Amino acid sequence: QVQLVESGGGLVQAGGSLRLSCVVSKSIFSINAMGWYRQAPGKQRELVATITSGGSTNYADSVKGRFTISRDNAKDTVYLQMNSLKPEDTAVYYCNAHLVSSYEYEYWGEGTQVTVSS
């Protein structure tokens, strides 16, 4: 079992920045991919960014150039630096861990609210 705890959400004005953190209960070095997803009211959960154990990253088109995902293996923590925030970035942001061993496992945090005011 892997536990994920997000933090860093809050209320920010448009154009501002926030950094989300996700602390993982297991060594993230052994986790195939970590990611951030978000869900706005009335919408489906969507991918924001992912990072593999090898450091490869992937971003949704809507956040490219504004958001940066990173990982600190020594701290078992994944970050999402969010700059130039827009009101449409308002959502609950969830941390995800994708682990492949004999089976595939998906783990989710409880989420952290990000609200961007115009």
Tab-separated table of C-alpha atoms in Angstrom:
chain	number	residue	atom	x	y	z
A	1	GLN	CA	0.000	0.000	0.000
A	2	VAL	CA	1.271	3.453	-0.936
A	3	GLN	CA	0.012	6.608	0.742
A	4	LEU	CA	0.189	10.006	-0.888
A	5	VAL	CA	-0.260	13.288	0.967
A	6	GLU	CA	-0.633	16.512	-0.998
A	7	SER	CA	-0.081	20.019	0.294
A	8	GLY	CA	0.471	23.524	-0.995
A	9	GLY	CA	-2.920	24.387	-2.397
A	10	GLY	CA	-4.679	27.640	-1.660
A	11	LEU	CA	-6.168	30.818	-3.030
A	12	VAL	CA	-4.100	32.908	-5.419
A	13	GLN	CA	-4.773	35.743	-7.844
A	14	ALA	CA	-4.488	35.224	-11.566
A	15	GLY	CA	-0.865	35.461	-12.653
A	16	GLY	CA	0.377	34.164	-9.330
A	17	SER	CA	2.252	31.001	-8.426
A	18	LEU	CA	1.845	28.001	-6.165
A	19	ARG	CA	3.940	24.915	-5.523
A	20	LEU	CA	2.215	21.671	-4.699
A	21	SER	CA	3.994	18.874	-2.872
A	22	CYS	CA	3.173	15.182	-2.676
A	23	VAL	CA	4.891	13.144	-0.002
A	24	VAL	CA	4.930	9.419	-0.713
A	25	SER	CA	5.083	6.670	1.911
A	26	LYS	CA	7.245	4.471	-0.324
A	27	SER	CA	10.535	5.149	-2.050
A	28	ILE	CA	9.539	6.925	-5.248
A	29	PHE	CA	12.683	5.592	-6.887
A	30	SER	CA	10.806	2.316	-7.253
A	31	ILE	CA	7.600	3.871	-8.590
A	32	ASN	CA	7.330	3.797	-12.364
A	33	ALA	CA	5.566	7.111	-12.750
A	34	MET	CA	4.218	9.896	-10.577
A	35	GLY	CA	1.674	12.392	-11.730
A	36	TRP	CA	-0.609	15.268	-10.957
A	37	TYR	CA	-4.228	15.302	-12.044
A	38	ARG	CA	-6.986	17.817	-11.442
A	39	GLN	CA	-10.734	17.894	-11.297
A	40	ALA	CA	-12.808	21.024	-11.607
A	41	PRO	CA	-16.440	21.152	-10.472
A	42	GLY	CA	-18.693	19.366	-12.940
A	43	LYS	CA	-15.764	18.089	-14.989
A	44	GLN	CA	-13.876	14.847	-15.280
A	45	ARG	CA	-10.491	14.347	-13.694
A	46	GLU	CA	-7.756	15.221	-16.172
A	47	LEU	CA	-4.044	14.732	-16.489
A	48	VAL	CA	-1.873	17.729	-15.636
A	49	ALA	CA	1.655	16.313	-15.666
A	50	THR	CA	3.586	13.096	-15.176
A	51	ILE	CA	7.184	12.183	-14.474
A	52	THR	CA	8.722	8.742	-14.843
A	53	SER	CA	11.351	7.108	-12.676
A	54	GLY	CA	13.819	8.016	-15.386
A	55	GLY	CA	12.854	11.672	-15.238
A	56	SER	CA	10.854	11.934	-18.455
A	57	THR	CA	8.003	14.412	-18.198
A	58	ASN	CA	4.694	14.895	-19.939
A	59	TYR	CA	2.282	17.837	-19.699
A	60	ALA	CA	-1.233	18.665	-20.709
A	61	ASP	CA	-1.248	21.239	-23.489
A	62	SER	CA	-3.133	23.662	-21.268
A	63	VAL	CA	-0.270	23.886	-18.758
A	64	LYS	CA	2.808	23.565	-20.973
A	65	GLY	CA	5.248	26.380	-20.335
A	66	ARG	CA	3.542	27.331	-17.061
A	67	PHE	CA	3.751	24.220	-14.866
A	68	THR	CA	6.785	22.116	-13.987
A	69	ILE	CA	6.738	18.677	-12.393
A	70	SER	CA	9.788	17.450	-10.521
A	71	ARG	CA	10.760	14.773	-8.067
A	72	ASP	CA	13.165	14.531	-5.152
A	73	ASN	CA	13.962	10.860	-4.644
A	74	ALA	CA	15.830	11.554	-1.419
A	75	LYS	CA	12.690	13.101	0.101
A	76	ASP	CA	10.204	10.778	-1.624
A	77	THR	CA	8.406	13.891	-2.774
A	78	VAL	CA	6.977	15.061	-6.065
A	79	TYR	CA	6.352	18.727	-6.781
A	80	LEU	CA	4.225	20.722	-9.159
A	81	GLN	CA	5.388	24.284	-9.658
A	82	MET	CA	2.538	26.310	-11.092
A	83	ASN	CA	3.246	29.753	-12.547
A	84	SER	CA	1.108	32.252	-14.420
A	85	LEU	CA	-1.996	30.729	-12.924
A	86	LYS	CA	-5.336	31.302	-14.603
A	87	PRO	CA	-8.890	31.084	-13.229
A	88	GLU	CA	-9.404	27.980	-15.362
A	89	ASP	CA	-6.690	26.244	-13.342
A	90	THR	CA	-9.071	26.213	-10.385
A	91	ALA	CA	-9.598	22.600	-9.345
A	92	VAL	CA	-8.781	19.954	-6.804
A	93	TYR	CA	-5.317	18.647	-7.605
A	94	TYR	CA	-4.537	14.989	-6.966
A	95	CYS	CA	-1.216	13.211	-6.730
A	96	ASN	CA	-0.979	9.823	-8.435
A	97	ALA	CA	1.474	6.949	-8.257
A	98	HIS	CA	1.622	4.288	-10.965
A	99	LEU	CA	3.464	1.161	-9.910
A	100	VAL	CA	4.112	-1.865	-12.093
A	101	SER	CA	5.268	-5.126	-10.563
A	102	SER	CA	3.434	-8.419	-11.101
A	103	TYR	CA	0.354	-6.226	-11.531
A	104	GLU	CA	-0.309	-2.574	-12.158
A	105	TYR	CA	-1.303	-0.439	-9.213
A	106	GLU	CA	-2.691	3.084	-9.050
A	107	TYR	CA	-2.630	5.119	-5.866
A	108	TRP	CA	-4.213	8.491	-5.229
A	109	GLY	CA	-3.943	11.190	-2.636
A	110	GLU	CA	-6.975	12.948	-1.193
A	111	GLY	CA	-6.353	16.123	-3.152
A	112	THR	CA	-5.590	19.749	-2.452
A	113	GLN	CA	-7.761	22.664	-3.551
A	114	VAL	CA	-6.322	25.325	-5.836
A	115	THR	CA	-8.436	28.400	-6.431
A	116	VAL	CA	-7.359	31.149	-8.818
A	117	SER	CA	-9.279	34.398	-8.625
A	118	SER	CA	-9.596	36.775	-11.553
